[in-house]
C-alpha positions as YAML, in Angstrom:
chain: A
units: angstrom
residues:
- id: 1
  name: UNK
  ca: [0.00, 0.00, 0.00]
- id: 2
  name: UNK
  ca: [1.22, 3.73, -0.96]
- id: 3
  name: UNK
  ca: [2.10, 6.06, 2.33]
- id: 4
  name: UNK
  ca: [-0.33, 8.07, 3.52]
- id: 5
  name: UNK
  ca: [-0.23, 11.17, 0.93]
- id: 6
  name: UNK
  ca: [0.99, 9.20, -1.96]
- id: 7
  name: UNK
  ca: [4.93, 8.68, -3.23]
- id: 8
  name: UNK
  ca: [6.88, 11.31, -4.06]
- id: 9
  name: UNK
  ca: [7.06, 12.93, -7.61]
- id: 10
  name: UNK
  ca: [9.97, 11.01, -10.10]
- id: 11
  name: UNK
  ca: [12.40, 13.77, -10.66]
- id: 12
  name: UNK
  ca: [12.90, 13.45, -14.94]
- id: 13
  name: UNK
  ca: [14.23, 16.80, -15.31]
- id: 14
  name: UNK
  ca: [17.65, 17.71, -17.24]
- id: 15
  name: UNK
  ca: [20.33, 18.08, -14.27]
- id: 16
  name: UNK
  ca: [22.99, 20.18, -16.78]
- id: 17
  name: UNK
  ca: [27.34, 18.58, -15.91]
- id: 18
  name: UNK
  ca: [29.10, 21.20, -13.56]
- id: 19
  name: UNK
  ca: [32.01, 22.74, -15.92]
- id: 20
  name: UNK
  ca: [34.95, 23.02, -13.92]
- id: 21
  name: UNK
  ca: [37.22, 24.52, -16.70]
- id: 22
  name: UNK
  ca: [36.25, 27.02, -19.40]
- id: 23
  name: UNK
  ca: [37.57, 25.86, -22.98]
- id: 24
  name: UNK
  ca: [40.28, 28.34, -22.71]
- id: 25
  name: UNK
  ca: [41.91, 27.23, -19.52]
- id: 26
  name: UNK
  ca: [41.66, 23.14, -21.16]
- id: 27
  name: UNK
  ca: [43.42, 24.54, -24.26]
- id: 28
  name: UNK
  ca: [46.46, 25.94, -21.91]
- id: 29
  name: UNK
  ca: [46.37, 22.81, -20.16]
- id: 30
  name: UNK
  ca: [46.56, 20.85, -23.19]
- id: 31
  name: UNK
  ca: [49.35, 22.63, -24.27]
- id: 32
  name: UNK
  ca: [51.10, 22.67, -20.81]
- id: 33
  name: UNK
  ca: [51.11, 19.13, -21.07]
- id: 34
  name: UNK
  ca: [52.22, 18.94, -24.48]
- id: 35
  name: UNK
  ca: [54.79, 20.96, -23.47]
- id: 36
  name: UNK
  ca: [56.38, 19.33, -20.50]
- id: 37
  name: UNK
  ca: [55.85, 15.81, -22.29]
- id: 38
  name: UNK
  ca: [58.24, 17.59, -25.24]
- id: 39
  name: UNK
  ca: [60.80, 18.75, -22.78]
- id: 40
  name: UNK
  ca: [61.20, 15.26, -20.81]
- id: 41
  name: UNK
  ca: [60.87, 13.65, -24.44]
- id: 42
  name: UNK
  ca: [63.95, 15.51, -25.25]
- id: 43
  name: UNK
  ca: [65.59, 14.90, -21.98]
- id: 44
  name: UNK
  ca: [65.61, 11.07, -22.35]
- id: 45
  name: UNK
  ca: [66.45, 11.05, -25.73]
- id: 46
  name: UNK
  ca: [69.75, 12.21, -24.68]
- id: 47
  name: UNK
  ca: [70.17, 9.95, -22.32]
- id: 48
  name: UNK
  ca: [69.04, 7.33, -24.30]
- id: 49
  name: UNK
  ca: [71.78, 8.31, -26.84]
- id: 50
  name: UNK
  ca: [74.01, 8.23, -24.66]
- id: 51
  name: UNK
  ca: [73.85, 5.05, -23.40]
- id: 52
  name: UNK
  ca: [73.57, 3.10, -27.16]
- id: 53
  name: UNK
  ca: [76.83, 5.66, -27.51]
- id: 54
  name: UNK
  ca: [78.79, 3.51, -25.09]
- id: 55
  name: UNK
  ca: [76.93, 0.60, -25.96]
- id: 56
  name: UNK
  ca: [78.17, 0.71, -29.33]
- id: 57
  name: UNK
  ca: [81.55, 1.80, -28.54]
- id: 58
  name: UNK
  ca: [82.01, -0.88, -26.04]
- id: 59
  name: UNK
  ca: [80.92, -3.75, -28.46]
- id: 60
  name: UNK
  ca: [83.62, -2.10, -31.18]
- id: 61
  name: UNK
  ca: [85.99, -1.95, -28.27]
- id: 62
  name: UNK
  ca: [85.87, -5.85, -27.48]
- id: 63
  name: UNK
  ca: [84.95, -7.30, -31.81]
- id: 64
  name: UNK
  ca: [88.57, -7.66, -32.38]
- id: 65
  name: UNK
  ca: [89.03, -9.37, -29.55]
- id: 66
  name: UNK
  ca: [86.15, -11.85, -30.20]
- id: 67
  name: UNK
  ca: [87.19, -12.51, -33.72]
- id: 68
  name: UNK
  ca: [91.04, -13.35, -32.14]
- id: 69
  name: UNK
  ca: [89.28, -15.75, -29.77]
- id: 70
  name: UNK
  ca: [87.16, -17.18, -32.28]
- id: 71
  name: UNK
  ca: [90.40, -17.44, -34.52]
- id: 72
  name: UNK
  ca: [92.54, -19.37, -31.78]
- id: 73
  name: UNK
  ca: [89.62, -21.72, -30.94]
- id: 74
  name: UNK
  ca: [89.26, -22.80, -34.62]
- id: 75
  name: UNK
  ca: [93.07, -23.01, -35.17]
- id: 76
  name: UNK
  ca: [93.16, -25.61, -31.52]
- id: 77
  name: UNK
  ca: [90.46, -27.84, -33.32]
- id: 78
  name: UNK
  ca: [92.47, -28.17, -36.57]
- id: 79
  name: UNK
  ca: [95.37, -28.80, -34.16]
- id: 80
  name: UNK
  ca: [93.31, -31.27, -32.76]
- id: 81
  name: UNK
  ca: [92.10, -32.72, -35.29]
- id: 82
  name: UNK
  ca: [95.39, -33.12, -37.01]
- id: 83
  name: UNK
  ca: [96.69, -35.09, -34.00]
- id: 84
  name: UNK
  ca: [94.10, -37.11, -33.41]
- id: 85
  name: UNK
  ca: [94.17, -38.41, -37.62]
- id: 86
  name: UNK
  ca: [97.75, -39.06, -36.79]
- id: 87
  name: UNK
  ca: [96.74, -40.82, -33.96]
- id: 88
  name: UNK
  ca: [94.07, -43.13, -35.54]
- id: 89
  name: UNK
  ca: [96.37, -43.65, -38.65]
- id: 90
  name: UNK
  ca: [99.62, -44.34, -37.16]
- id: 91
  name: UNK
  ca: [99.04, -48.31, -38.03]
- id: 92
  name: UNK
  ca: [98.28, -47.63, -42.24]
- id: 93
  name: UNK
  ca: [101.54, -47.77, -43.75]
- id: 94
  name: UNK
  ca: [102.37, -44.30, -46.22]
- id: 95
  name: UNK
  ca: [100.25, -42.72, -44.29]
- id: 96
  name: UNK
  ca: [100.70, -38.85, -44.24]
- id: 97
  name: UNK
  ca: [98.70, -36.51, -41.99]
- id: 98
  name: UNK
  ca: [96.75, -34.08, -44.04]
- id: 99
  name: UNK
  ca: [96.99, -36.32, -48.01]
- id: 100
  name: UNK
  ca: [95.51, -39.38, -49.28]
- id: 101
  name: UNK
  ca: [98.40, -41.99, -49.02]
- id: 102
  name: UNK
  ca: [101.10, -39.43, -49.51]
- id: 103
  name: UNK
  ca: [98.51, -37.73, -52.31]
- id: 104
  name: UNK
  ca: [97.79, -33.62, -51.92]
- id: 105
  name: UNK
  ca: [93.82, -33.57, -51.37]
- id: 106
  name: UNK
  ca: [93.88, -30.12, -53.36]
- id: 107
  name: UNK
  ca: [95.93, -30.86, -56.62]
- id: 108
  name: UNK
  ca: [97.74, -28.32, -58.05]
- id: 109
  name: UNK
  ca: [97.70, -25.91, -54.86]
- id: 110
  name: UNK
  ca: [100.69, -24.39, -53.89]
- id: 111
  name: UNK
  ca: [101.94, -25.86, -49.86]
- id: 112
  name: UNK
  ca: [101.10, -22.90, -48.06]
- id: 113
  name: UNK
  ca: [97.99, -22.31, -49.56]
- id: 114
  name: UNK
  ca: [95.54, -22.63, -46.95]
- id: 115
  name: UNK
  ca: [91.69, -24.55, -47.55]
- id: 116
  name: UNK
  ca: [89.43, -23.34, -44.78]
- id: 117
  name: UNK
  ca: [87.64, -27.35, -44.14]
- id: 118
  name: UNK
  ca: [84.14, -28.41, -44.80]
- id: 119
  name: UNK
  ca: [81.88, -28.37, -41.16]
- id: 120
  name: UNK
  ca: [81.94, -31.93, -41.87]
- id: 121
  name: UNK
  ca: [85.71, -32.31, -41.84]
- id: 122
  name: UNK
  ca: [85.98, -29.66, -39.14]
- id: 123
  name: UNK
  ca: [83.79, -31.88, -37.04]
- id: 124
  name: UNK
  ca: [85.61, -35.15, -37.65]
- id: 125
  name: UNK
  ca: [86.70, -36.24, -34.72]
- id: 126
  name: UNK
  ca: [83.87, -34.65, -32.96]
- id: 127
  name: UNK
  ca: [80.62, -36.96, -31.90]
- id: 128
  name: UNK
  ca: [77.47, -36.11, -33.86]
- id: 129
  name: UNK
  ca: [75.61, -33.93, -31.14]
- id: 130
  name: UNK
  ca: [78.47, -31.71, -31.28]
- id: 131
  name: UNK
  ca: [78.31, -31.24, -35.26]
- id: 132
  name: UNK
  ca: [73.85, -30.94, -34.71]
- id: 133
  name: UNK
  ca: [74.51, -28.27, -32.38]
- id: 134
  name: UNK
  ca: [76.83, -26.37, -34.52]
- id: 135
  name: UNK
  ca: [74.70, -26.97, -37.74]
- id: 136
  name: UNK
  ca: [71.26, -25.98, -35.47]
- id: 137
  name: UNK
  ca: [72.96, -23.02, -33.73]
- id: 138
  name: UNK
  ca: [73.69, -21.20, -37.20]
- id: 139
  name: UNK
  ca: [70.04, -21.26, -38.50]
- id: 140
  name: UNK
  ca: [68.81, -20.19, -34.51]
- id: 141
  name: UNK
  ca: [71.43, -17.15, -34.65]
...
């Protein structure tokens, strides 16, 4: 049952937003904003710079020296490798380390030319999971 003197009336009129800033003052604030985000942009960009800067120069710094290390590694594993083919062919008789029975592999080549080896030949006296790793790691990098 209603109260005594009926409900209230339903309040449907148009309650207008409160404006809190006038279209001026939101401009300036836009642009005040703009602004400060352009001056810290700018600001971190430097810095930013400055680090790749001695990023960069640090990497350029320390290439030669991976490339050397790189260099020696390769040249112990042919050392390795030769020693270890002398090793398992001490037994065949006219056996030379590096030729076919005494034969030059690369005919015709002068003796100090030097024949960077097939991955295969490289990895030789290697086991298998060594060579997959290599072979994997170049199409990964």
């Amino acid at each position: 049952m209603p109260p005594p003197g009926g409900y209230r009336p339903i309040s449907f009129k148009r309650v207008p937003p409160v404006s809190y800033f006038s279209g001026a003052a939101m401009i300036g604030g836009y642009i005040g904003m703009i602004a400060g985000a352009a001056y810290l942009y700018v600001q971190n960009c430097k810095a930013v710079t400055k680090r790749e800067l001695e990023t960069k120069g640090a990497s350029l710094a320390l290439y030669p020296m991976l490339l050397a290390e790189r260099d020696r590694a390769f040249l112990k594993q042919l050392r390795i490798n030769r020693e270890e083919e002398r090793e398992l062919m001490k037994n065949v008789p006219d056996w030379k380390v590096g030729t076919w029975y005494g034969e030059p592999i690369y005919l015709g080549a002068d003796k100090n030319t030097y024949f960077k080896p097939d991955i295969a030949e490289f990895y030789a006296h290697s086991s298998y999971e060594e060579l997959k790793k290599r072979v994997d790691f170049r199409f990964w990098c």
